[in-house]
Coordinates of C-alpha atoms in Angstrom, one line a residue:
Chain D
M1350 CA 0.3 0.4 0.0
S1351 CA 2.5 2.7 1.0
S1352 CA 4.4 1.9 -2.0
E1353 CA 1.8 2.2 -3.9
V1354 CA 1.5 5.3 -2.6
H1355 CA 4.6 6.5 -3.0
A1356 CA 4.4 5.9 -6.9
H1357 CA 1.6 7.9 -7.3
A1358 CA 3.0 10.6 -5.7
D1359 CA 5.9 10.2 -7.6
A1360 CA 3.5 9.9 -11.0
H1361 CA 1.1 13.4 -9.9
H1362 CA 4.5 15.3 -8.5
A1363 CA 3.6 18.2 -10.4
A1364 CA -0.5 18.0 -9.6
D1365 CA 1.1 17.6 -5.7
D1366 CA 2.8 20.7 -5.7
H1367 CA 0.0 22.7 -6.7
A1368 CA -3.1 21.3 -4.2
G1369 CA -1.4 22.4 -1.2
T1370 CA -2.9 21.7 2.1
R1371 CA -6.9 22.2 3.4
Q1372 CA -5.7 24.4 6.2
G1373 CA -3.3 26.5 4.0
Q1374 CA -6.5 26.9 1.7
L1375 CA -8.5 28.3 4.5
I1376 CA -5.7 30.4 6.0
G1377 CA -5.3 32.5 2.8
F1378 CA -9.0 32.8 2.5
G1379 CA -9.0 34.3 5.5
L1380 CA -6.7 36.7 4.8
S1381 CA -8.0 37.4 1.8
V1382 CA -11.8 38.2 2.8
V1383 CA -9.8 40.2 5.8
L1384 CA -7.4 42.3 3.1
T1385 CA -10.7 42.3 0.9
A1386 CA -13.1 43.8 3.4
I1387 CA -10.8 46.4 5.3
P1388 CA -10.8 48.7 2.2
F1389 CA -14.1 48.7 1.2
L1390 CA -15.1 48.8 4.3
L1391 CA -13.0 52.4 4.9
V1392 CA -14.2 53.9 1.2
M1393 CA -18.0 53.1 1.8
N1394 CA -17.5 54.6 5.3
G1395 CA -15.5 57.4 4.0
S1396 CA -13.9 58.6 7.5
L1397 CA -10.6 59.0 6.7
D1398 CA -8.4 61.3 4.8
K1399 CA -8.8 60.6 0.6
Q1400 CA -5.2 60.6 -0.1
V1401 CA -4.3 58.2 3.1
T1402 CA -7.5 56.0 2.3
A1403 CA -6.0 55.3 -1.5
L1404 CA -2.7 55.0 -0.1
I1405 CA -4.0 52.4 2.6
I1406 CA -6.5 50.1 0.0
M1407 CA -3.1 50.1 -2.4
A1408 CA -1.2 48.8 0.4
F1409 CA -3.7 46.0 1.2
A1410 CA -4.0 45.6 -2.6
A1411 CA -0.6 45.2 -2.8
V1412 CA -0.3 42.3 0.1
Q1413 CA -3.3 40.4 -0.9
V1414 CA -1.8 40.1 -4.0
V1415 CA 1.8 38.4 -2.2
V1416 CA -0.7 36.2 -0.3
H1417 CA -2.9 34.7 -3.4
M1418 CA 0.2 34.1 -4.7
I1419 CA 1.4 32.4 -1.5
F1420 CA -1.7 30.3 -0.4
F1421 CA -3.4 29.9 -3.7
L1422 CA -1.0 29.9 -6.5
H1423 CA 1.4 27.8 -4.3
M1424 CA 4.2 30.3 -5.5
N1425 CA 7.8 29.3 -4.0
T1426 CA 11.5 29.6 -4.9
K1427 CA 11.8 26.0 -5.9
A1428 CA 9.2 25.8 -8.5
E1429 CA 10.7 24.8 -11.9
G1430 CA 14.2 24.5 -10.7
G1431 CA 13.5 28.1 -9.8
W1432 CA 12.1 29.5 -13.3
S1433 CA 9.0 30.2 -12.2
M1434 CA 10.4 33.2 -10.3
M1435 CA 12.2 33.7 -12.2
A1436 CA 9.7 34.5 -15.0
L1437 CA 7.7 36.5 -12.2
I1438 CA 10.3 38.6 -10.8
F1439 CA 10.8 39.5 -14.6
T1440 CA 7.2 39.9 -15.1
I1441 CA 7.1 42.3 -11.9
I1442 CA 10.1 44.3 -13.3
M1443 CA 8.0 44.6 -16.8
V1444 CA 5.1 45.5 -15.5
V1445 CA 6.3 48.2 -12.8
I1446 CA 8.3 50.0 -15.7
A1447 CA 5.0 49.7 -18.2
L1448 CA 2.6 51.6 -15.4
S1449 CA 5.0 53.9 -14.1
G1450 CA 6.3 55.0 -17.2
S1451 CA 2.7 55.8 -19.0
L1452 CA 1.5 58.0 -16.1
W1453 CA 4.8 59.4 -15.5
V1454 CA 4.8 60.5 -19.0
M1455 CA 0.8 61.0 -20.0
H1456 CA 0.9 62.7 -16.4
H1457 CA 3.8 65.8 -18.5
L1458 CA 2.1 65.4 -21.0
T1459 CA -1.3 66.4 -19.8
T1460 CA 0.3 69.2 -17.9
N1461 CA 2.3 70.4 -20.0
M1462 CA 0.3 70.3 -22.7
M1463 CA -2.8 71.4 -22.4
P1464 CA -5.5 72.7 -24.2
V1465 CA -5.1 76.4 -25.5
H1466 CA -8.8 77.4 -24.0
E1467 CA -7.7 76.6 -20.7
M1468 CA -4.6 78.1 -21.1
G1469 CA -6.1 81.4 -19.8
S1470 CA -8.0 79.9 -16.7
T1471 CA -4.4 79.0 -14.8
P1472 CA -2.2 81.5 -12.9
Chain Y
M753 CA 22.5 11.5 -23.0
T754 CA 25.6 9.6 -25.1
I755 CA 28.0 11.6 -26.6
A756 CA 29.2 9.8 -29.5
A757 CA 32.6 8.3 -28.5
G758 CA 32.4 5.7 -30.5
T759 CA 33.1 7.7 -34.0
M760 CA 36.0 9.0 -32.1
K761 CA 38.4 6.2 -33.2
A762 CA 37.6 6.9 -36.5
G763 CA 39.5 10.1 -36.0
E764 CA 36.6 12.3 -36.4
P765 CA 35.5 14.3 -33.4
V766 CA 31.6 15.1 -32.5
F767 CA 31.5 17.6 -30.0
Y768 CA 27.6 17.5 -29.9
V769 CA 24.6 15.5 -28.1
V770 CA 23.8 12.8 -30.2
D771 CA 21.2 11.1 -27.9
E772 CA 18.2 13.5 -27.2
H773 CA 17.9 13.1 -23.6
D774 CA 14.2 11.9 -22.3
H775 CA 10.7 14.7 -22.3
P776 CA 8.4 13.0 -20.4
E777 CA 5.1 14.1 -21.5
G778 CA 3.6 17.4 -19.9
S779 CA 6.9 17.6 -17.9
S780 CA 7.5 21.1 -19.0
T781 CA 3.8 22.6 -19.7
M782 CA 3.4 23.5 -15.9
L783 CA 6.3 26.2 -16.6
G784 CA 5.2 26.6 -19.9
F785 CA 2.0 28.0 -18.6
W786 CA 3.1 29.9 -16.1
I787 CA 4.6 31.5 -18.8
Y788 CA 1.6 32.0 -20.0
L789 CA 0.1 33.4 -17.2
M790 CA 3.2 36.1 -17.2
S791 CA 2.1 37.0 -20.5
D792 CA -1.4 37.3 -19.8
C793 CA 0.1 39.8 -16.7
L794 CA 1.2 42.1 -18.8
I795 CA -1.4 42.4 -21.2
F796 CA -3.7 43.2 -18.1
A797 CA -1.0 45.5 -17.0
I798 CA -1.0 47.2 -20.1
L799 CA -4.1 47.9 -20.2
F800 CA -4.2 49.3 -15.9
A801 CA -2.0 51.6 -17.2
V802 CA -4.1 52.8 -20.0
Y803 CA -6.9 53.1 -17.4
G804 CA -4.9 54.8 -15.3
V805 CA -3.9 57.4 -17.8
L806 CA -7.8 58.0 -19.3
G807 CA -9.9 56.9 -16.3
A808 CA -10.0 60.5 -15.3
K809 CA -11.0 61.4 -19.0
Y810 CA -14.8 62.1 -17.9
A811 CA -15.6 63.8 -21.7
A812 CA -18.2 65.4 -19.1
G813 CA -20.2 61.9 -18.9
P814 CA -21.0 60.2 -15.8
A815 CA -17.8 59.9 -13.9
P816 CA -17.4 56.5 -11.9
K817 CA -19.2 57.9 -8.5
D818 CA -22.4 58.5 -10.9
L819 CA -21.9 54.7 -12.3
F820 CA -20.5 52.3 -10.0
D821 CA -22.5 50.6 -6.6
L822 CA -19.4 49.4 -4.5
S823 CA -22.3 46.7 -2.5
L824 CA -22.4 44.8 -6.0
V825 CA -18.6 44.8 -6.7
A826 CA -18.4 43.7 -3.1
V827 CA -20.5 40.8 -3.5
N828 CA -19.2 40.4 -7.0
T829 CA -15.5 40.0 -5.1
S830 CA -16.8 37.3 -2.6
F831 CA -17.8 35.0 -5.4
L832 CA -15.5 35.4 -7.1
L833 CA -12.7 34.7 -3.7
L834 CA -15.3 32.0 -2.6
S835 CA -14.8 30.0 -6.5
S836 CA -10.9 30.2 -5.5
L837 CA -11.4 28.2 -2.7
T838 CA -14.1 26.0 -4.2
Y839 CA -11.5 25.9 -6.4
G840 CA -8.5 24.7 -4.3
F841 CA -10.8 22.0 -2.5
A842 CA -11.7 20.8 -5.9
M843 CA -7.4 20.3 -6.4
L844 CA -7.3 18.8 -2.7
S845 CA -10.1 16.3 -3.8
M846 CA -8.2 15.3 -6.6
Q847 CA -5.1 14.9 -4.9
Q848 CA -6.4 12.2 -3.0
N849 CA -8.0 10.9 -5.8
R850 CA -11.8 11.4 -4.8
L851 CA -13.4 11.9 -8.1
G852 CA -16.9 12.9 -7.4
A853 CA -15.6 15.4 -4.6
M854 CA -13.4 17.2 -7.1
Q855 CA -16.3 17.0 -9.6
G856 CA -18.8 18.5 -7.1
W857 CA -16.3 21.5 -6.1
L858 CA -15.7 22.1 -9.4
V859 CA -19.6 22.7 -10.4
I860 CA -19.6 24.9 -7.3
T861 CA -17.1 27.0 -8.8
G862 CA -18.2 27.0 -11.9
L863 CA -21.6 28.3 -10.2
F864 CA -19.3 31.1 -8.7
G865 CA -18.5 32.3 -12.0
L866 CA -21.5 32.1 -13.4
A867 CA -23.0 34.1 -10.7
F868 CA -19.8 36.6 -11.1
L869 CA -20.7 37.1 -14.7
G870 CA -24.1 37.4 -14.3
I871 CA -23.8 40.0 -11.7
E872 CA -21.4 42.0 -14.0
L873 CA -23.1 41.9 -17.3
T874 CA -26.4 43.1 -15.4
E875 CA -23.6 45.9 -13.8
F876 CA -22.5 46.6 -18.0
A877 CA -26.3 46.5 -19.2
H878 CA -27.3 49.1 -16.2
M879 CA -24.2 51.0 -17.3
I880 CA -25.1 50.8 -21.1
H881 CA -29.1 51.4 -20.5
E882 CA -28.2 55.1 -18.5
G883 CA -26.1 56.1 -21.7
A884 CA -22.5 55.3 -20.3
T885 CA -21.8 53.3 -23.8
P886 CA -18.1 52.3 -24.4
Q887 CA -18.1 55.6 -26.7
R888 CA -19.1 58.1 -24.3
S889 CA -15.6 58.8 -23.1
A890 CA -12.4 57.9 -22.7
F891 CA -12.8 56.9 -19.3
L892 CA -15.4 54.4 -20.2
S893 CA -13.4 53.5 -23.1
S894 CA -10.6 52.0 -21.0
F895 CA -12.7 51.0 -18.0
F896 CA -15.0 48.6 -20.5
T897 CA -12.1 47.4 -22.3
L898 CA -10.1 46.5 -18.7
V899 CA -13.2 45.3 -16.8
G900 CA -14.3 43.3 -19.7
T901 CA -11.3 41.8 -20.8
H902 CA -11.3 40.0 -17.1
G903 CA -14.5 38.8 -17.5
L904 CA -14.0 37.4 -21.2
H905 CA -10.8 35.7 -19.3
V906 CA -13.7 34.4 -17.0
T907 CA -16.1 33.3 -19.8
F908 CA -13.2 31.1 -21.4
G909 CA -12.5 29.8 -17.6
L910 CA -16.1 28.7 -17.5
V911 CA -15.7 27.1 -20.8
W912 CA -12.5 25.0 -19.6
L913 CA -14.1 24.3 -16.4
V914 CA -17.1 22.3 -17.8
T915 CA -14.5 20.8 -21.0
L916 CA -12.2 19.6 -17.9
M917 CA -15.1 18.7 -16.2
V918 CA -16.3 16.1 -19.1
Q919 CA -13.4 14.7 -19.7
V920 CA -13.0 13.9 -16.6
K921 CA -16.2 12.1 -16.7
R922 CA -15.5 10.4 -19.6
F923 CA -11.3 9.0 -18.9
G924 CA -11.7 9.6 -15.5
L925 CA -8.0 11.0 -13.3
I926 CA -5.6 10.2 -16.2
E927 CA -2.2 11.6 -15.7
A928 CA -3.4 14.4 -18.8
N929 CA -6.5 15.1 -17.0
R930 CA -5.2 16.2 -13.9
R931 CA -2.1 18.2 -15.4
R932 CA -4.9 20.2 -16.9
L933 CA -7.0 20.5 -13.7
V934 CA -3.6 22.2 -12.1
C935 CA -3.1 24.1 -15.4
L936 CA -7.0 25.6 -14.9
S937 CA -6.3 26.1 -11.1
L938 CA -3.5 28.0 -12.0
F939 CA -5.8 30.1 -14.9
W940 CA -8.6 30.2 -12.0
H941 CA -6.4 31.7 -9.3
F942 CA -4.5 34.3 -11.2
L943 CA -7.7 35.9 -12.9
D944 CA -8.8 36.2 -9.1
V945 CA -5.2 38.3 -8.9
I946 CA -6.1 40.8 -11.2
W947 CA -9.7 41.2 -10.0
I948 CA -7.7 42.7 -6.8
G949 CA -5.9 44.8 -8.5
V950 CA -9.1 45.5 -10.8
F951 CA -11.9 46.4 -7.6
T952 CA -8.9 48.3 -6.1
F953 CA -7.7 50.6 -8.9
V954 CA -11.0 50.8 -11.1
Y955 CA -13.8 50.5 -8.2
L956 CA -12.7 51.4 -4.9
M957 CA -10.1 54.2 -6.3
G958 CA -12.7 55.5 -9.1
M959 CA -15.5 56.1 -5.7
L960 CA -12.2 58.6 -3.6
R961 CA -12.2 61.1 -7.3

């Protein structure tokens, strides 16, 4: 029996890597619920300053993405001999460049190249 | 892996591997699928960037505050989150070779996915009915592109889910089906990760403007 289970585990190594444990799933779900509920409550209440709220919900989103990566996508540094992590790091770098670059460039474009009819109202 | 040393005798040195080393079926699928997901991530990154640039250009049309219903988005978010959990349970049942339990969890996952899509389409229909069509402003064009692309991914995820349930019913939990189910689990959880970005940057930040 045990050898059969062992052979089975060997055969389905890739599948088992991604299944995780029931406990892990529930921890990830619990954390996600908390990390989702707090931003929604903050925005729905609107009790805090808008800029502070924006910073807090962005921080919560970043933490929740990491929680999902670890508990649901089962990311670790060893999966596929480290190549999954390599691909992820490369993608994060590309995403950061694309997002920050677009927002930065386009923000300056809109502030510096305002249409003529709006120029008169600016001091 | 054998280097052709035999031919050395003939005085012709060979500097390459003659025998192709072993590639068991599906051995590279998980890495390949992960790289696909990362490329999908880049698509969404660009759509988020477009929304970030155009999201405040209302063209004197409706703004997020006039259109979004946060309680509906909260319900939608919980549906997607729950479907991630139930897919996780399906994977655990697969690990324990409990076919019936796995199919049951997959059905529940599919129903949560359908509920998510239903609410999203209702929201879209409501917006379009009020005149907030994609043509109305740059904000609405980028909104419908970003959220619609995510919705399309969920739709294809559902088609894939039903296909795999039929496959498992017909052929059982064979190695190939296990691999496919794991790929779909990555896809499904990945869509949930994208949704975190959507509800944070589009809906919550939109209401703060």
